[in-house]
Short mmCIF file of C-alpha atoms and ligand atoms in Angstrom, two decimals:
data_model
loop_
_atom_site.label_atom_id
_atom_site.label_comp_id
_atom_site.label_asym_id
_atom_site.label_seq_id
_atom_site.Cartn_x
_atom_site.Cartn_y
_atom_site.Cartn_z
CA MET A 28 9.47 10.77 -1.11
CA ASN A 29 6.38 11.49 -2.96
CA ASP A 30 4.20 14.10 -2.11
CA SER A 31 2.28 12.47 0.48
CA VAL A 32 4.86 11.30 2.16
CA LYS A 33 6.63 14.82 1.87
CA LEU A 34 3.29 16.76 2.82
CA LEU A 35 3.50 14.11 6.16
CA LYS A 36 7.08 14.65 7.00
CA SER A 37 6.75 18.93 7.05
CA LEU A 38 3.58 18.80 9.09
CA THR A 39 4.84 16.14 11.84
CA ASP A 40 8.73 18.00 11.95
CA ILE A 41 6.93 21.19 12.97
CA ASP A 42 5.87 21.91 16.64
CA GLY A 43 2.32 21.87 18.52
CA ILE A 44 0.45 20.75 21.39
CA ALA A 45 -2.95 22.09 22.50
CA GLY A 46 -3.10 26.25 22.68
CA HIS A 47 0.10 26.64 21.06
CA GLU A 48 -0.76 25.69 17.63
CA MET A 49 0.61 28.55 15.72
CA SER A 50 3.27 27.30 13.91
CA VAL A 51 0.85 24.32 12.41
CA LYS A 52 -1.87 26.04 11.51
CA ALA A 53 0.11 29.02 10.23
CA LEU A 54 1.64 25.94 7.76
CA MET A 55 -1.76 24.27 7.16
CA HIS A 56 -2.26 28.08 6.03
CA ASP A 57 0.46 27.57 3.31
CA TYR A 58 -0.99 24.05 1.85
CA LEU A 59 -4.93 25.08 2.01
CA THR A 60 -4.74 28.43 0.31
CA PRO A 61 -3.75 26.35 -3.30
CA VAL A 62 -6.26 24.48 -3.41
CA SER A 63 -9.59 26.20 -1.09
CA ASP A 64 -11.65 29.04 -2.79
CA GLU A 65 -11.49 30.47 0.64
CA ILE A 66 -9.82 29.84 4.08
CA ILE A 67 -12.57 29.66 7.19
CA GLU A 68 -10.12 30.47 10.71
CA ASP A 69 -12.62 30.14 13.90
CA ASN A 70 -11.11 32.13 16.63
CA LEU A 71 -9.13 29.49 18.80
CA GLY A 72 -6.86 28.76 15.86
CA GLY A 73 -8.82 26.10 13.92
CA ILE A 74 -8.34 26.62 10.16
CA PHE A 75 -9.95 25.03 7.52
CA GLY A 76 -10.81 25.33 3.53
CA LYS A 77 -13.91 25.56 1.76
CA LYS A 78 -14.42 24.11 -2.13
CA SER A 79 -17.44 25.17 -2.86
CA ALA A 80 -20.13 23.42 -4.47
CA THR A 81 -21.11 24.13 -8.03
CA ASN A 82 -25.01 22.91 -7.26
CA GLY A 83 -26.50 22.16 -4.06
CA ASN A 84 -26.37 23.99 -0.43
CA LYS A 85 -25.32 21.26 2.18
CA THR A 86 -21.94 21.43 3.83
CA LEU A 87 -19.34 18.70 5.17
CA MET A 88 -16.92 19.43 7.60
CA VAL A 89 -13.63 16.87 7.48
CA ALA A 90 -11.83 18.11 10.61
CA GLY A 91 -7.94 17.02 11.96
CA HIS A 92 -6.89 18.29 14.59
CA LEU A 93 -3.61 20.58 14.67
CA ASP A 94 -2.28 19.86 18.16
CA GLU A 95 -0.06 16.61 19.35
CA VAL A 96 0.43 15.72 22.72
CA GLY A 97 3.58 16.83 24.74
CA PHE A 98 3.95 18.95 28.20
CA ILE A 99 4.33 22.30 29.89
CA VAL A 100 7.48 23.66 31.59
CA THR A 101 5.83 24.16 35.21
CA LYS A 102 9.06 24.97 37.24
CA ILE A 103 12.63 25.43 36.12
CA ASP A 104 14.67 24.11 39.29
CA ASN A 105 18.21 25.66 41.01
CA ASP A 106 20.10 23.45 39.51
CA GLY A 107 18.40 23.54 36.31
CA PHE A 108 16.25 20.66 35.78
CA LEU A 109 12.62 21.37 34.17
CA ARG A 110 9.79 20.06 35.18
CA PHE A 111 7.07 19.64 33.75
CA THR A 112 3.14 18.32 33.40
CA PRO A 113 1.47 16.53 30.48
CA ILE A 114 -0.91 17.91 27.69
CA GLY A 115 -3.52 15.26 26.46
CA GLY A 116 -2.38 11.35 27.14
CA TRP A 117 1.12 9.72 28.03
CA TRP A 118 2.32 6.73 29.89
CA ASN A 119 5.27 7.07 31.83
CA GLN A 120 6.66 4.25 30.45
CA VAL A 121 7.17 5.91 26.88
CA MET A 122 9.16 9.24 28.51
CA LEU A 123 12.35 8.16 29.96
CA SER A 124 15.02 8.93 28.18
CA GLN A 125 13.57 10.52 25.11
CA LYS A 126 14.77 13.83 23.43
CA VAL A 127 12.15 16.54 23.72
CA THR A 128 11.63 19.76 22.22
CA ILE A 129 11.18 23.20 24.11
CA THR A 130 10.22 26.04 22.08
CA THR A 131 10.44 29.27 24.17
CA ASP A 132 8.41 33.13 23.95
CA GLU A 133 10.99 34.06 21.03
CA GLY A 134 10.42 30.57 19.38
CA LYS A 135 13.98 29.48 19.58
CA LYS A 136 14.37 25.35 19.82
CA ILE A 137 16.20 24.39 22.93
CA ARG A 138 16.85 19.99 23.24
CA GLY A 139 16.02 18.79 26.49
CA ILE A 140 16.72 14.69 27.60
CA ILE A 141 13.96 13.12 30.09
CA GLY A 142 16.07 12.10 32.49
CA SER A 143 16.35 8.48 33.47
CA LYS A 144 18.60 6.64 36.36
CA PRO A 145 21.30 4.11 34.73
CA PRO A 146 20.35 0.64 35.76
CA HIS A 147 22.89 -0.19 38.44
CA VAL A 148 21.49 2.40 41.17
CA LEU A 149 17.76 0.68 40.85
CA SER A 150 17.15 -2.04 43.85
CA PRO A 151 15.15 -4.83 42.36
CA GLU A 152 11.85 -3.68 42.90
CA GLU A 153 12.64 -0.54 41.69
CA ARG A 154 13.26 -2.17 38.37
CA LYS A 155 10.06 -3.36 38.43
CA LYS A 156 7.99 0.04 38.79
CA THR A 157 7.24 3.04 36.00
CA ILE A 158 8.82 6.04 37.41
CA ASP A 159 5.45 8.87 38.24
CA MET A 160 6.01 11.79 36.31
CA LYS A 161 5.92 14.25 38.90
CA GLU A 162 9.42 12.94 39.93
CA MET A 163 10.38 13.13 35.77
CA PHE A 164 12.79 16.17 34.81
CA ILE A 165 14.09 17.44 31.95
CA ASP A 166 17.43 18.49 31.30
CA ILE A 167 18.56 20.52 28.57
CA GLY A 168 22.25 21.01 29.77
CA VAL A 169 22.68 24.16 31.76
CA LYS A 170 24.22 24.53 35.22
CA SER A 171 21.76 26.64 36.80
CA LYS A 172 18.20 28.21 36.70
CA LYS A 173 19.73 31.55 35.94
CA GLU A 174 21.53 29.68 32.79
CA ALA A 175 18.38 27.80 31.67
CA GLU A 176 16.20 31.59 32.29
CA GLN A 177 18.96 33.09 29.87
CA PHE A 178 17.86 30.21 27.11
CA GLY A 179 14.66 31.74 27.43
CA ILE A 180 13.38 28.79 29.61
CA GLU A 181 9.98 29.63 31.03
CA MET A 182 7.42 28.86 33.09
CA GLY A 183 4.24 27.20 30.79
CA ASN A 184 6.89 26.43 27.61
CA MET A 185 5.85 24.23 24.97
CA VAL A 186 7.23 21.04 25.22
CA THR A 187 6.97 18.84 22.83
CA PRO A 188 7.84 15.41 21.63
CA TYR A 189 11.73 15.27 19.52
CA SER A 190 12.04 12.36 17.38
CA GLU A 191 13.16 12.39 13.45
CA PHE A 192 11.15 11.47 10.63
CA GLU A 193 12.25 7.82 8.88
CA THR A 194 11.22 5.50 6.72
CA LEU A 195 11.48 1.59 7.87
CA ALA A 196 12.32 -1.93 6.55
CA ASN A 197 9.50 -1.40 4.20
CA GLN A 198 9.51 1.71 2.76
CA LYS A 199 5.49 1.50 3.60
CA TYR A 200 6.14 2.48 7.02
CA LEU A 201 6.89 5.22 8.37
CA THR A 202 8.01 6.99 12.15
CA ALA A 203 7.97 9.76 13.19
CA LYS A 204 5.93 11.94 16.36
CA ALA A 205 2.29 13.13 15.75
CA PHE A 206 1.38 11.50 13.28
CA ASP A 207 -1.61 12.18 15.95
CA ASN A 208 -3.18 13.67 14.18
CA ARG A 209 -1.23 15.93 11.48
CA TYR A 210 -2.08 12.68 9.48
CA GLY A 211 -5.10 14.26 10.26
CA CYS A 212 -4.42 18.01 8.42
CA ALA A 213 -2.24 16.02 5.74
CA LEU A 214 -5.43 14.33 4.45
CA ALA A 215 -7.42 17.36 4.29
CA VAL A 216 -5.25 18.93 2.48
CA ASP A 217 -5.07 15.77 0.23
CA VAL A 218 -8.47 15.95 -0.36
CA LEU A 219 -8.94 19.15 -1.31
CA GLN A 220 -6.20 18.80 -3.93
CA ARG A 221 -7.60 15.90 -5.33
CA LEU A 222 -11.08 17.49 -6.19
CA LYS A 223 -9.25 20.64 -6.63
CA ASN A 224 -10.60 20.35 -10.84
CA GLU A 225 -13.78 18.37 -10.79
CA SER A 226 -16.97 19.98 -9.79
CA ILE A 227 -18.82 18.72 -6.17
CA ASP A 228 -22.60 18.91 -4.80
CA ILE A 229 -21.86 19.45 -1.72
CA ASN A 230 -19.78 22.61 0.30
CA LEU A 231 -16.64 21.20 1.53
CA VAL A 232 -14.89 22.57 4.77
CA ALA A 233 -12.15 20.52 5.64
CA GLY A 234 -8.94 21.57 8.23
CA ALA A 235 -8.20 20.95 11.43
CA ASN A 236 -9.21 22.10 14.92
CA VAL A 237 -7.07 22.44 17.81
CA GLN A 238 -7.46 21.44 21.41
CA GLU A 239 -8.44 18.21 20.76
CA GLU A 240 -5.87 16.47 22.78
CA VAL A 241 -7.12 17.96 26.48
CA GLY A 242 -11.19 16.95 25.18
CA LEU A 243 -12.85 18.00 21.64
CA ARG A 244 -12.18 21.87 22.64
CA GLY A 245 -12.06 23.28 19.26
CA ALA A 246 -13.58 21.12 17.89
CA LYS A 247 -16.40 22.91 19.53
CA VAL A 248 -16.16 26.10 18.09
CA ALA A 249 -15.30 25.02 14.59
CA ALA A 250 -18.41 23.16 14.35
CA ASN A 251 -20.71 26.18 15.72
CA LYS A 252 -18.26 28.13 12.65
CA ILE A 253 -19.27 26.22 9.86
CA LYS A 254 -22.41 24.50 10.71
CA PRO A 255 -22.06 22.02 8.45
CA ASP A 256 -24.57 19.30 7.94
CA LEU A 257 -22.62 16.04 7.84
CA ALA A 258 -19.23 15.28 9.45
CA ILE A 259 -16.54 13.47 9.29
CA ALA A 260 -13.40 13.55 12.46
CA VAL A 261 -10.35 12.43 11.06
CA ASP A 262 -8.42 11.03 13.73
CA VAL A 263 -5.85 8.24 13.99
CA ALA A 264 -7.49 4.70 15.36
CA ILE A 265 -5.37 2.45 17.96
CA ALA A 266 -3.44 -0.72 15.71
CA TYR A 267 -3.72 -3.98 17.41
CA ASP A 268 -1.13 -5.32 15.70
CA THR A 269 1.85 -5.94 17.42
CA PRO A 270 3.04 -8.62 20.15
CA GLY A 271 0.75 -8.44 23.43
CA MET A 272 -1.87 -6.43 22.28
CA SER A 273 -3.32 -9.27 17.98
CA GLY A 274 -5.76 -11.49 18.94
CA GLN A 275 -6.94 -8.93 21.64
CA VAL A 276 -10.52 -6.70 21.24
CA SER A 277 -9.65 -6.13 18.04
CA ASP A 278 -7.96 -6.80 14.66
CA THR A 279 -7.71 -3.63 13.44
CA ALA A 280 -3.93 -4.01 11.78
CA ILE A 281 -1.76 -0.91 9.40
CA GLY A 282 -1.63 -1.90 6.44
CA ASN A 283 -5.35 -3.64 5.65
CA GLY A 284 -7.26 -0.38 4.63
CA PRO A 285 -8.88 2.95 6.44
CA VAL A 286 -10.47 2.25 9.69
CA VAL A 287 -14.09 3.36 10.41
CA ILE A 288 -15.40 3.75 13.87
CA ILE A 289 -18.60 2.07 14.82
CA MET A 290 -18.51 3.79 18.26
CA ASP A 291 -16.36 5.13 20.98
CA ALA A 292 -15.82 6.74 24.63
CA SER A 293 -17.86 10.13 22.59
CA ASN A 294 -19.58 8.92 19.86
CA ILE A 295 -21.54 6.77 18.36
CA GLY A 296 -21.02 7.04 14.93
CA HIS A 297 -23.94 7.86 12.74
CA VAL A 298 -26.12 4.95 11.18
CA GLY A 299 -26.51 5.95 8.27
CA PHE A 300 -24.04 7.99 7.39
CA THR A 301 -21.64 5.00 8.02
CA LYS A 302 -23.83 2.93 5.99
CA HIS A 303 -23.33 5.12 3.38
CA ILE A 304 -19.58 4.75 3.84
CA LYS A 305 -19.50 1.43 3.60
CA ASP A 306 -21.60 1.72 0.47
CA ILE A 307 -19.06 3.81 -1.04
CA ALA A 308 -15.97 2.30 -0.06
CA LYS A 309 -17.36 -1.15 -2.23
CA LYS A 310 -18.11 0.58 -4.50
CA HIS A 311 -14.50 2.17 -4.83
CA ASN A 312 -13.17 -1.27 -3.85
CA ILE A 313 -11.33 0.31 -0.73
CA THR A 314 -10.97 -2.06 1.81
CA ILE A 315 -12.06 -0.64 5.16
CA GLN A 316 -11.70 -2.52 8.52
CA LEU A 317 -14.43 -1.21 11.07
CA ASP A 318 -13.71 -1.17 14.83
CA THR A 319 -14.95 0.64 18.11
CA THR A 320 -12.49 1.95 20.91
CA ALA A 321 -14.43 2.22 24.43
CA GLY A 322 -11.48 4.49 25.59
CA GLY A 323 -10.66 7.41 24.04
CA GLY A 324 -12.55 9.41 21.34
CA THR A 325 -11.85 11.78 18.78
CA ASP A 326 -14.04 15.45 17.72
CA ALA A 327 -16.64 13.61 16.96
CA GLY A 328 -17.40 13.12 20.40
CA SER A 329 -17.76 17.22 20.31
CA ILE A 330 -19.01 18.25 16.41
CA HIS A 331 -21.79 15.32 16.75
CA VAL A 332 -23.45 17.38 19.81
CA ALA A 333 -23.13 21.35 18.08
CA ASN A 334 -26.03 23.21 16.60
CA GLU A 335 -28.89 21.58 15.92
CA GLY A 336 -27.05 18.06 15.67
CA THR A 337 -24.61 16.74 12.80
CA PRO A 338 -24.24 13.12 11.64
CA THR A 339 -20.78 12.61 12.58
CA VAL A 340 -18.59 9.33 11.24
CA SER A 341 -14.34 9.13 12.94
CA ILE A 342 -12.27 7.75 9.85
CA GLY A 343 -8.72 7.17 10.49
CA VAL A 344 -5.96 5.21 9.89
CA ALA A 345 -4.75 2.13 12.08
CA LEU A 346 -1.17 4.06 14.43
CA ARG A 347 0.83 1.98 16.31
CA TYR A 348 2.86 3.55 19.49
CA MET A 349 0.05 6.54 19.18
CA HIS A 350 0.96 9.29 22.31
CA SER A 351 4.50 8.54 21.73
CA ASN A 352 7.74 9.79 19.82
CA VAL A 353 7.73 7.22 17.32
CA SER A 354 4.55 6.32 15.78
CA VAL A 355 4.39 3.79 12.77
CA LEU A 356 1.84 4.69 9.55
CA HIS A 357 1.52 2.91 6.93
CA THR A 358 1.33 4.79 3.59
CA ASP A 359 -1.12 2.49 1.47
CA ASP A 360 -3.19 3.07 4.52
CA TYR A 361 -2.84 7.11 4.07
CA GLN A 362 -4.11 6.98 0.51
CA ASN A 363 -6.83 4.85 0.65
CA SER A 364 -8.03 7.27 3.60
CA VAL A 365 -7.71 9.99 1.49
CA ALA A 366 -9.26 8.08 -1.77
CA LEU A 367 -12.19 7.13 0.66
CA VAL A 368 -12.81 10.63 1.68
CA THR A 369 -12.55 12.28 -1.81
CA GLU A 370 -15.69 9.44 -3.06
CA ILE A 371 -17.84 10.28 0.38
CA VAL A 372 -17.14 13.92 -0.86
CA LYS A 373 -18.29 13.40 -4.60
CA SER A 374 -21.16 10.84 -3.54
CA LEU A 375 -23.27 13.59 -1.19
CA ASN A 376 -25.52 15.92 -2.72
CA ASN A 377 -28.76 17.92 -1.28
CA GLU A 378 -30.90 14.62 -2.04
CA VAL A 379 -28.50 11.70 -0.72
CA VAL A 380 -27.97 14.16 2.66
CA ASP A 381 -31.15 14.17 3.40
CA GLN A 382 -31.57 10.80 2.96
CA ILE A 383 -28.71 9.93 5.93
CA ILE A 384 -29.99 12.83 7.65
CA TRP A 385 -33.26 10.18 8.91
ZN1 ZN B 429 -4.23 11.81 20.19
#
């Protein structure tokens, strides 16, 4: 494993849904400290490393998000089964028979399984339907509510997907939970790392917001705190390169380069900044993919309307099986998106920023 893959592994191994990002934040603190001049934190848990400009007084915010999709325990029934509600978007069909981790208030990790019926008992009609999330339950392997409570389980506990970080047949294909958006967290660290011994002409504030998956909430406070002149929201994009999706809507594929989002439901990528990014990619021979996503958004949606307006673009990598236990990311895309964001930072100074903001 090279350093970037190790970074992606350690960040995706950690558990943290919206509002429960403490462990992810602590790990980011460890990674950002040695590559930053200063650590900036907001009061909800967002964390950023700042590298100061040698010349110039403009600021670029580069933000991923710390939170991943998961669930919250809402009830323990008398037989010790846990009921739950989703935090972030889930499709019922990817949930049954999956392993999850419940984190107790004391930080104890308890394995659970989202239980399912065996096919033998399903009627032909039932087999065709997806199960309503409200009917699902988590089995942690206890006999009663009392026994579940003895293990520290309580209403409000965080539930996260569980799966092991692995490389697939071609070692460039990685699978893990939470690439959305520990990918963006890793990128922030790697960009600061690459620039560590370089002098730059814009203040770079790179890190991650909280609570993206529940409505781009943390980005609002982080942008208010940082007051950037320009921003890049770093997040995963949808890969349309699998059976049933390819050839429709978009040709975005994993392994084909970083994705620049022209527009989504939350943001119209700033036209001047987008053009600049396309020019930089061309100059450095980085192949990019342009995409639009009608449904869904990124933290760009909150950042661009913060303060007096912040020209913002979303950049990311295509990801297969987003919001499931087993998302798939391509290491070439990761490296190329780190290279692209690094070159964007190096290209910016007071004059260039003024030209971008028309
Ligand atoms: Zn997401």
